PDB file of C-alpha atoms in Angstrom:
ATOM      1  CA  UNK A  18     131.904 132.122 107.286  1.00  0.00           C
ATOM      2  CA  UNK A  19     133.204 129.453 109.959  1.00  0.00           C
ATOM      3  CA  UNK A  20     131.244 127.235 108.212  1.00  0.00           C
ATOM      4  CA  UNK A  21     132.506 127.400 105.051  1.00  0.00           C
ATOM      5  CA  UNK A  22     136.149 127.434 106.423  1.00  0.00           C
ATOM      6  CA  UNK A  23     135.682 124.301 107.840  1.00  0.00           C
ATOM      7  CA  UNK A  24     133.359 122.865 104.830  1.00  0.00           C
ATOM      8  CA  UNK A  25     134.364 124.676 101.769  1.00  0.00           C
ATOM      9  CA  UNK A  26     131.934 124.218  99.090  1.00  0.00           C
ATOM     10  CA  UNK A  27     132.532 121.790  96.318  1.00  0.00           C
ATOM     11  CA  UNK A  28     131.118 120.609  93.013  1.00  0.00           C
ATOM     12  CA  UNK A  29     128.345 118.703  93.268  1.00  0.00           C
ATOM     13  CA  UNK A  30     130.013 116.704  90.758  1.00  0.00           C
ATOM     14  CA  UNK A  31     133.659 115.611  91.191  1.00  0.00           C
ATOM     15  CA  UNK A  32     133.634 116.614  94.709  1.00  0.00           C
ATOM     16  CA  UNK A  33     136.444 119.708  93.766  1.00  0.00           C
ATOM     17  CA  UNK A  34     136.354 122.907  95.272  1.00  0.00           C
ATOM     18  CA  UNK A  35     134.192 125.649  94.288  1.00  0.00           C
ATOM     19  CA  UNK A  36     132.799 129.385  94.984  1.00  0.00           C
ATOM     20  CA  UNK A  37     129.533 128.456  96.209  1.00  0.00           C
ATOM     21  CA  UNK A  38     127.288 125.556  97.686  1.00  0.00           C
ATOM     22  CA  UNK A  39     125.217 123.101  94.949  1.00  0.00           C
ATOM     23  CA  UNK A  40     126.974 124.225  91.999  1.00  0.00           C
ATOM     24  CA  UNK A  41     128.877 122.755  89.549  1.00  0.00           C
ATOM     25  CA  UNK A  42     132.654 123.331  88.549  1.00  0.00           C
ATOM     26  CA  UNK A  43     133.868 124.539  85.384  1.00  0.00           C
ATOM     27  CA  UNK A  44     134.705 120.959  83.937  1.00  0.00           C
ATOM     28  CA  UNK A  45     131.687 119.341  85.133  1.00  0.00           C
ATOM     29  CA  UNK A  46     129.448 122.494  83.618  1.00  0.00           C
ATOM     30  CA  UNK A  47     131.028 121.709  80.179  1.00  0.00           C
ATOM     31  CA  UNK A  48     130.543 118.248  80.404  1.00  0.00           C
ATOM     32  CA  UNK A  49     126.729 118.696  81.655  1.00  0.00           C
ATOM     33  CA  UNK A  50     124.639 119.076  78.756  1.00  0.00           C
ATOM     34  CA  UNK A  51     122.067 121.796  79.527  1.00  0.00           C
ATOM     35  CA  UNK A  52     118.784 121.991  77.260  1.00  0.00           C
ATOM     36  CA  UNK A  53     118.078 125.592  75.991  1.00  0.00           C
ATOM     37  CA  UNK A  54     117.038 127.225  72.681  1.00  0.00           C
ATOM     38  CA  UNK A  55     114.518 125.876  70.726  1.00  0.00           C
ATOM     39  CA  UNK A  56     112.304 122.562  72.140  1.00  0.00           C
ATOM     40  CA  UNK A  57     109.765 120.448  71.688  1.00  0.00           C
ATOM     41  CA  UNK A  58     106.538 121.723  73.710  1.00  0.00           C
ATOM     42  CA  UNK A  59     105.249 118.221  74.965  1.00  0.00           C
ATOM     43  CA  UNK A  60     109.107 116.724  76.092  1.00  0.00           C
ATOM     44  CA  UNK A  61     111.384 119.565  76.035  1.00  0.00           C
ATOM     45  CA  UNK A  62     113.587 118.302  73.322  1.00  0.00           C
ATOM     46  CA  UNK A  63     116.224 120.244  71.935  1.00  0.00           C
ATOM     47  CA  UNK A  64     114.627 121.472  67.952  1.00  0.00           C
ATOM     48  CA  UNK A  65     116.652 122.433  65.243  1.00  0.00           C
ATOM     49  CA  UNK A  66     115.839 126.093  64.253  1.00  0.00           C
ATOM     50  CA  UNK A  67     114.352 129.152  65.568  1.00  0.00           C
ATOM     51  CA  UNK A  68     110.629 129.427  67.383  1.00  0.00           C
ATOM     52  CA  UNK A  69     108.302 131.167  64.422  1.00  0.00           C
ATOM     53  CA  UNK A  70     105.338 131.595  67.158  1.00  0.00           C
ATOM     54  CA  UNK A  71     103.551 128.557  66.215  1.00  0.00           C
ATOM     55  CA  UNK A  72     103.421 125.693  68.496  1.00  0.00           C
ATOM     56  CA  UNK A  73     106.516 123.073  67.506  1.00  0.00           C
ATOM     57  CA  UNK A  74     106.866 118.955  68.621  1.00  0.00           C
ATOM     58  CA  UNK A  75     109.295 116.635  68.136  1.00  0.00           C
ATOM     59  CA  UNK A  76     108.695 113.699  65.715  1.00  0.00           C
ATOM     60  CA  UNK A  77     108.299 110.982  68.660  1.00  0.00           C
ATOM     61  CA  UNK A  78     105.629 113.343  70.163  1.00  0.00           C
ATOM     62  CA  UNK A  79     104.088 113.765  66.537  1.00  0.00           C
ATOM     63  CA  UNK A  80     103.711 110.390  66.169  1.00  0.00           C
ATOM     64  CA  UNK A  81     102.672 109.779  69.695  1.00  0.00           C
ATOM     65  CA  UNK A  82     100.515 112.824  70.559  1.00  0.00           C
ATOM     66  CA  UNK A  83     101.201 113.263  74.752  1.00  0.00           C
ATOM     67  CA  UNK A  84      98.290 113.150  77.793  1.00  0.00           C
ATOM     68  CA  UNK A  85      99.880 116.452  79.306  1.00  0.00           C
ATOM     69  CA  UNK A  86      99.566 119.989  77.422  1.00  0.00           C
ATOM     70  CA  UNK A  87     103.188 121.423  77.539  1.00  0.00           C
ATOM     71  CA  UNK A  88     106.532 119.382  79.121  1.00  0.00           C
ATOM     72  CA  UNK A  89     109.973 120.454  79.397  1.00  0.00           C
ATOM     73  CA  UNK A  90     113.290 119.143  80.225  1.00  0.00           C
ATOM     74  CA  UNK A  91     116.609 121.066  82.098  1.00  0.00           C
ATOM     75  CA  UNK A  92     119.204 117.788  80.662  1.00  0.00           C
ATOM     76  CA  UNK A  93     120.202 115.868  78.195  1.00  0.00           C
ATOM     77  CA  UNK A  94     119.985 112.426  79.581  1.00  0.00           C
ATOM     78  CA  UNK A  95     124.254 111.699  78.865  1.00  0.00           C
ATOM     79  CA  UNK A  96     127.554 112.966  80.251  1.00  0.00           C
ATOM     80  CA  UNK A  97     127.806 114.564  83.426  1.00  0.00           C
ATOM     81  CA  UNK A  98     123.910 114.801  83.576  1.00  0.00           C
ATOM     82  CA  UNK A  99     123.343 110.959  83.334  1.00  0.00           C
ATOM     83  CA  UNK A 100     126.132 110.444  86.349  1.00  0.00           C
ATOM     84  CA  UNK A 101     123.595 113.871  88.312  1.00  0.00           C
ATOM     85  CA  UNK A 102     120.568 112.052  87.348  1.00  0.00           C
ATOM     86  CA  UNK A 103     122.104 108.500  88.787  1.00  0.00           C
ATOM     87  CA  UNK A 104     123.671 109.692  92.156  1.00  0.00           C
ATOM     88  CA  UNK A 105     120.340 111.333  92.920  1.00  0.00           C
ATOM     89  CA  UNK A 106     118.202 108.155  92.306  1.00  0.00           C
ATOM     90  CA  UNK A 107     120.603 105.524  93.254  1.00  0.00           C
ATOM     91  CA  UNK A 108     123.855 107.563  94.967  1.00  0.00           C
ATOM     92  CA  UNK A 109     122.060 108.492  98.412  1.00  0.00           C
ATOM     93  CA  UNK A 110     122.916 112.116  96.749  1.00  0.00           C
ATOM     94  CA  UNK A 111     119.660 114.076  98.257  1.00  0.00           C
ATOM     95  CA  UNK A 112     122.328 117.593  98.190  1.00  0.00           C
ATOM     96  CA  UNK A 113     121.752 117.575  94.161  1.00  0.00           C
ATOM     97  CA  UNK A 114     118.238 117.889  94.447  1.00  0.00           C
ATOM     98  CA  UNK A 115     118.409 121.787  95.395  1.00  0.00           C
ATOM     99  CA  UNK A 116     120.883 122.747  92.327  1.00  0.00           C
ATOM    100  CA  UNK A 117     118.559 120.286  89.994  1.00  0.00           C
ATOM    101  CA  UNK A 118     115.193 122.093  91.288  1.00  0.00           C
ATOM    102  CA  UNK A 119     116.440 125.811  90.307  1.00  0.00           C
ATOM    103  CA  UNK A 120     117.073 123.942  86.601  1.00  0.00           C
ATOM    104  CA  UNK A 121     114.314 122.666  86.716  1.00  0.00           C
ATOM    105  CA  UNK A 122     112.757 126.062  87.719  1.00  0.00           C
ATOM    106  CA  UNK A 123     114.764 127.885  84.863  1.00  0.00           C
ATOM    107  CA  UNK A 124     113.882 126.073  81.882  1.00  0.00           C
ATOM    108  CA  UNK A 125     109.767 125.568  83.615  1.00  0.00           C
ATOM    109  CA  UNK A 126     109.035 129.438  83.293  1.00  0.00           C
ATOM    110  CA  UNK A 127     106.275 129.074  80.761  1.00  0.00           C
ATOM    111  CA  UNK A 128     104.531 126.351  82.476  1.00  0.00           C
ATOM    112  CA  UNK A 129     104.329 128.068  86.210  1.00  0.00           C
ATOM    113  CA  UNK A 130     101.224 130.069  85.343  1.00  0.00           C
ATOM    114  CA  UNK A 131      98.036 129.727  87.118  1.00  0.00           C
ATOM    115  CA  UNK A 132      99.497 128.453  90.219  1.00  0.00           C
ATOM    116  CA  UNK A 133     100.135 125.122  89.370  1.00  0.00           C
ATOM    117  CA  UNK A 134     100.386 122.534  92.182  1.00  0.00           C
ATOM    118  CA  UNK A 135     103.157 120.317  92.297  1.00  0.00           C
ATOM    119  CA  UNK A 136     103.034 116.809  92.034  1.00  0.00           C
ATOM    120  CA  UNK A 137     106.161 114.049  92.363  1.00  0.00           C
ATOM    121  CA  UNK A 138     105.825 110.969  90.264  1.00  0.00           C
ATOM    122  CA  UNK A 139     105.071 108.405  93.134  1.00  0.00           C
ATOM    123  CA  UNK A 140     106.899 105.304  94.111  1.00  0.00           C
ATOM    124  CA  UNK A 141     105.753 101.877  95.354  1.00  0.00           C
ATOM    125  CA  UNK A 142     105.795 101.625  98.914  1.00  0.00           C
ATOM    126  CA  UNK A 143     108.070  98.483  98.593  1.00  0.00           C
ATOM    127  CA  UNK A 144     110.590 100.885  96.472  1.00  0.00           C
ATOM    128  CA  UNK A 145     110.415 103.242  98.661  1.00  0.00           C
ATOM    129  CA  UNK A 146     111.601 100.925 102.051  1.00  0.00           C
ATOM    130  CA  UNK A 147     114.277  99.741  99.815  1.00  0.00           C
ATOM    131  CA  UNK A 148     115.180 103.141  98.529  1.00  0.00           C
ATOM    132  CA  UNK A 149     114.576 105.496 102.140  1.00  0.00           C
ATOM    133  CA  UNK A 150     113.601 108.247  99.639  1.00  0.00           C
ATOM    134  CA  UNK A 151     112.155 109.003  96.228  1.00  0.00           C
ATOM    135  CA  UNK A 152     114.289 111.469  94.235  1.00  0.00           C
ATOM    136  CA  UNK A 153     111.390 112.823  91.968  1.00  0.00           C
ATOM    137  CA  UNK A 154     109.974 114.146  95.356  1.00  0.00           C
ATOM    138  CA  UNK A 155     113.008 115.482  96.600  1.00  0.00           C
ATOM    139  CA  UNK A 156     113.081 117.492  93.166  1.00  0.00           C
ATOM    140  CA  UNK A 157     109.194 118.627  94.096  1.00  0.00           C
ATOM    141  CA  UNK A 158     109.874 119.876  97.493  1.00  0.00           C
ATOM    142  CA  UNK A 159     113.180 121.824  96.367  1.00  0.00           C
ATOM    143  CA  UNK A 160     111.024 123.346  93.264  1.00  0.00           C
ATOM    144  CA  UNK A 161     108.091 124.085  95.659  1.00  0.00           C
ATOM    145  CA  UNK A 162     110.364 126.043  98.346  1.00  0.00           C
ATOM    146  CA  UNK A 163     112.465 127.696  95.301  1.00  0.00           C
ATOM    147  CA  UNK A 164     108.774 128.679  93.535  1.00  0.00           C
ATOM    148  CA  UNK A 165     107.042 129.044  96.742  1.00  0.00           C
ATOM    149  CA  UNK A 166     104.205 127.206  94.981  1.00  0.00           C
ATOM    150  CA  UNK A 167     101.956 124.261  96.368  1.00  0.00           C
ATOM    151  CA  UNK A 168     103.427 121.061  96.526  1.00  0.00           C
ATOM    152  CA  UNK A 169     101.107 117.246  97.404  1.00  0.00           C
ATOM    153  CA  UNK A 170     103.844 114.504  97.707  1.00  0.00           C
ATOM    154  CA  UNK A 171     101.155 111.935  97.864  1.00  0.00           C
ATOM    155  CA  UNK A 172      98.719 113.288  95.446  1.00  0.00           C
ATOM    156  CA  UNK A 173      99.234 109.964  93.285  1.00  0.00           C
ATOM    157  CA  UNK A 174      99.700 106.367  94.586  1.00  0.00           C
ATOM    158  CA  UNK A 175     101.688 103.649  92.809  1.00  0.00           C
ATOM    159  CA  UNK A 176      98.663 101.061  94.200  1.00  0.00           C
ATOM    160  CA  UNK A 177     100.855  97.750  92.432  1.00  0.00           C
ATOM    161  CA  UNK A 178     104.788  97.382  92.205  1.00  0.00           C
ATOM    162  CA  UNK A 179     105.625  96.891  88.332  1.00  0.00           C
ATOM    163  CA  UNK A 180     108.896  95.468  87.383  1.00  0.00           C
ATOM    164  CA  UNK A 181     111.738  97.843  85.949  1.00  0.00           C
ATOM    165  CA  UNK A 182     111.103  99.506  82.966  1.00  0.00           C
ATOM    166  CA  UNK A 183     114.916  99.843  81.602  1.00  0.00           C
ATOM    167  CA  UNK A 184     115.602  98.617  78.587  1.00  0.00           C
ATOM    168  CA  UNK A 185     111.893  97.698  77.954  1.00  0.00           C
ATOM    169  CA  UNK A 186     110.288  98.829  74.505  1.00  0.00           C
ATOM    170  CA  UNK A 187     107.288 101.881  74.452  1.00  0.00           C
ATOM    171  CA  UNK A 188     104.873  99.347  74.090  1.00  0.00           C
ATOM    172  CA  UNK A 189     106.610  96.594  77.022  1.00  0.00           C
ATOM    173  CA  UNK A 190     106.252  99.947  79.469  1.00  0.00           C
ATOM    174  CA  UNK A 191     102.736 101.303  78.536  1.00  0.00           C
ATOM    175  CA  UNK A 192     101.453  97.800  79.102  1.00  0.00           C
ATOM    176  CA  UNK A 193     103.887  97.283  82.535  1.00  0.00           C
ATOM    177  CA  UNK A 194     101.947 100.203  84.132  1.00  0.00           C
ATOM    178  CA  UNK A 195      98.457  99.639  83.084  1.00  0.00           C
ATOM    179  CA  UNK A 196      96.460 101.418  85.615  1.00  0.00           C
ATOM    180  CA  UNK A 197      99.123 101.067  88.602  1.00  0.00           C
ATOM    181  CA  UNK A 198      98.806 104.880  89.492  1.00  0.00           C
ATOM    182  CA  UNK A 199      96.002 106.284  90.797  1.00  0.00           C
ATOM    183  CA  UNK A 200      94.413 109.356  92.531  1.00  0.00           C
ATOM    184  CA  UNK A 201      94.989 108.996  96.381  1.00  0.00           C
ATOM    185  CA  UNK A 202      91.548 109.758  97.488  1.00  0.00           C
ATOM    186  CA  UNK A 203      92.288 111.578 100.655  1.00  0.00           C
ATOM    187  CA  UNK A 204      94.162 113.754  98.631  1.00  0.00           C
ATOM    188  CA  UNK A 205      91.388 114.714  95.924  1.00  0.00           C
ATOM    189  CA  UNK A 206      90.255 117.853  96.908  1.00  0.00           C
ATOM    190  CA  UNK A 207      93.222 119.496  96.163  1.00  0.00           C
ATOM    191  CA  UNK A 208      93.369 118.132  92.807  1.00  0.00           C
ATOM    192  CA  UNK A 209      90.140 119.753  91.964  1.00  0.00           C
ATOM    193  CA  UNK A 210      90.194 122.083  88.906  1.00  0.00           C
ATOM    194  CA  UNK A 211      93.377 122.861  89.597  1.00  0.00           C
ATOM    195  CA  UNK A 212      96.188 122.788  87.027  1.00  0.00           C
ATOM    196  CA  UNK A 213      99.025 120.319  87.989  1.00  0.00           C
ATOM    197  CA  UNK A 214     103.088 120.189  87.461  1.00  0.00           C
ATOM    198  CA  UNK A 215     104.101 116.727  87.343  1.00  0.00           C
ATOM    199  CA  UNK A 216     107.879 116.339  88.277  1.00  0.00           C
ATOM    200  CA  UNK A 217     109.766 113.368  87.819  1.00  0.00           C
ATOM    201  CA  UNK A 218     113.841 112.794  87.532  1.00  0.00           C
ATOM    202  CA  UNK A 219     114.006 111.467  83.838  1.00  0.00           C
ATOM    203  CA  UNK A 220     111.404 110.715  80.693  1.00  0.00           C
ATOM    204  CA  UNK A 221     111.934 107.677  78.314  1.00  0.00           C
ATOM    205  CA  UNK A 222     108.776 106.726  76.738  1.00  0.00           C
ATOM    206  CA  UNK A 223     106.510 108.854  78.953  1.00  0.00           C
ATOM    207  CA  UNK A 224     104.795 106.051  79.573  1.00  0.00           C
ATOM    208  CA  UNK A 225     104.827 106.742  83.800  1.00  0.00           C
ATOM    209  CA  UNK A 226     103.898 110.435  82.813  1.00  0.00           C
ATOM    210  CA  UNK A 227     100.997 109.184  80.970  1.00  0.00           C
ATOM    211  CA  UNK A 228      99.958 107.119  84.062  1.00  0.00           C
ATOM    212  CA  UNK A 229     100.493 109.990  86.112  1.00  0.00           C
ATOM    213  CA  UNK A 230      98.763 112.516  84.093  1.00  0.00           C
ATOM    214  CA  UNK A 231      95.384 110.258  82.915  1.00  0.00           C
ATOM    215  CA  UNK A 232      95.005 109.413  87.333  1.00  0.00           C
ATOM    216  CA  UNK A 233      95.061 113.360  87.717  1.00  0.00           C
ATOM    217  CA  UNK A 234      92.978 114.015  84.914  1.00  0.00           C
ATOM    218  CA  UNK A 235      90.566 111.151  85.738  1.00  0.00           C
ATOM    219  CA  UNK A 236      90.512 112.403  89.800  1.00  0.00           C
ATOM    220  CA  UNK A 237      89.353 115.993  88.625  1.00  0.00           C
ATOM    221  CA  UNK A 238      92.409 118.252  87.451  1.00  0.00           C
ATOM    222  CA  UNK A 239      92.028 120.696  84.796  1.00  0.00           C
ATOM    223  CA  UNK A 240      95.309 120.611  83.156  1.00  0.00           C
ATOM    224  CA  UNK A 241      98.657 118.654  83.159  1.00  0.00           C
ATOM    225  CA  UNK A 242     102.001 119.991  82.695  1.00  0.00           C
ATOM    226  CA  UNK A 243     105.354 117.360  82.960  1.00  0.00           C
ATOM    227  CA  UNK A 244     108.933 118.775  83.419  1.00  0.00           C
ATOM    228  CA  UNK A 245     111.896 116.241  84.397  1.00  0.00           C
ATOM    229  CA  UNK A 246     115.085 116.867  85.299  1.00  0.00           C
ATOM    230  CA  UNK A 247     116.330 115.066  82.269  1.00  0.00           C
ATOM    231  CA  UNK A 248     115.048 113.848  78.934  1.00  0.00           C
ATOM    232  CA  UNK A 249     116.638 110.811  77.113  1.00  0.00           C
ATOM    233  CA  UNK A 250     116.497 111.464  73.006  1.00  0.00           C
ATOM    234  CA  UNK A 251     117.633 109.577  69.881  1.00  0.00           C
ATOM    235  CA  UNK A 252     121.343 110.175  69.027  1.00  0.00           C
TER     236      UNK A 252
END
C-alpha cells in the first residue's frame, strides 16, 4: 500500500496514472490493436470470417507453407503496439515485458499442450553487448514464470552477426540468415523429443523463425510452435 502511495501505477504507455501495475490506460488500450477472432494457424493473422473446424492460413502462408506447425500473434504490428513493441527492443523498457507475456499467454492457449519448452529467438553476442538485454528473452522468462512451463534462454545460438533485416525483401532475409542459428550443443538434451515454443518480439517474413525452427528440428525436437508478441501484415 506504501508502495503504491509513493509509486502509483501508471500506463505502461503514456506514463498516466492507472488502477494497477503493467497495464495499459483506456486511450492507449483503444489505440493498441489486439489480435482476436478468427487467425491464420501458422502467423496468427487476423481472417475474415468465422472458424468452420477445418484448419485456415493466410494467403502469404499459402503461398509460403511455414517450418513450425501452428504460430500465433497477441498485436498488430501499428499504433500503440508498434511504439510497445519499440520501447521494449530499443527503449531500455524491460517493465513491458510482464504485461506483453500474459498477451502473449492469452492468445497461445492452443499451442501450450504437451509441455512445451520455451525457447527465445537468440541474439548475436555482439548485439547483445551493445543492447545489455534481448527483449524476445525477456518475453520467454515472463511467459515461463506466468505458465510455469520450462524455459532454455540459450537453447539456440546466433553463431555469425548478420546485418539488419529492416526493410530487406523475403528473399534479401532468407538468404541474410543462411544457417547463422544453430543448436547450442550443451544445451541438446533438453531439446530432445520435446515439443518447443519459439518466442520472439515481432514476425516479418519469418525468415529468423524459420532459422530458429529448422536448428531445433535439425538438433532433435519433435515439434515447433512460434508465437510473437506482434505480427506485421499487408494493409
Amino acid at each position: 500500500m506504501a508502495v503504491s502511495l509513493i509509486y502509483p501505477p501508471r500506463c505502461i504507455g503514456c506514463g498516466d496514472l492507472v488502477d494497477s501495475d503493467f497495464g495499459l490506460c483506456g486511450v492507449c488500450w483503444r489505440e493498441t490493436p489486439f489480435i482476436g477472432g478468427t487467425v491464420c494457424e501458422s502467423c496468427g493473422t487476423p481472417l475474415p470470417g468465422s472458424a468452420d473446424g477445418f484448419r485456415l492460413d493466410c494467403d502469404d502462408c499459402m503461398a509460403h507453407p511455414r517450418a513450425w506447425s501452428q504460430g500465433r500473434a497477441a498485436l498488430l504490428y501499428r499504433d500503440q503496439a508498434r511504439s510497445l513493441v519499440l520501447a521494449l527492443k530499443h527503449g531500455d523498457r524491460g517493465d513491458i515485458a510482464k504485461p506483453a507475456a500474459s498477451w502473449i499467454l492469452t492468445i497461445a492457449k492452443p499451442l501450450l499442450e504437451n509441455d512445451p519448452i520455451i525457447v527465445p529467438v537468440p541474439l548475436h553476442w555482439s548485439r547483445l553487448l551493445k543492447r545489455r538485454y534481448n527483449q524476445s528473452a525477456l518475453l520467454a522468462l515472463q511467459m515461463a514464470k506466468q505458465s510455469q512451463l520450462q524455459c532454455c534462454v540459450d537453447l539456440l545460438v546466433r553463431r555469425k552477426r548478420t546485418e539488419s533485416l529492416d526493410g530487406k525483401t523475403r528473399e534479401q532475409r532468407y538468404v541474410a540468415l543462411g544457417d547463422a542459428i544453430i543448436c547450442n550443443p550443451r544445451q541438446k538434451f533438453n531439446l530432445q523429443g520435446r515439443v518447443v515454443l519459439l518466442v520472439d518480439d515481432v514476425m516479418t517474413s519469418g525468415a529468423t523463425l524459420t532459422a530458429c525452427t529448422d536448428a531445433c528440428l535439425r538438433g532433435g525436437a519433435a515439434k515447433v510452435r512460434v508465437v510473437t508478441l506482434a505480427r506485421v501484415t499487408k494493409q
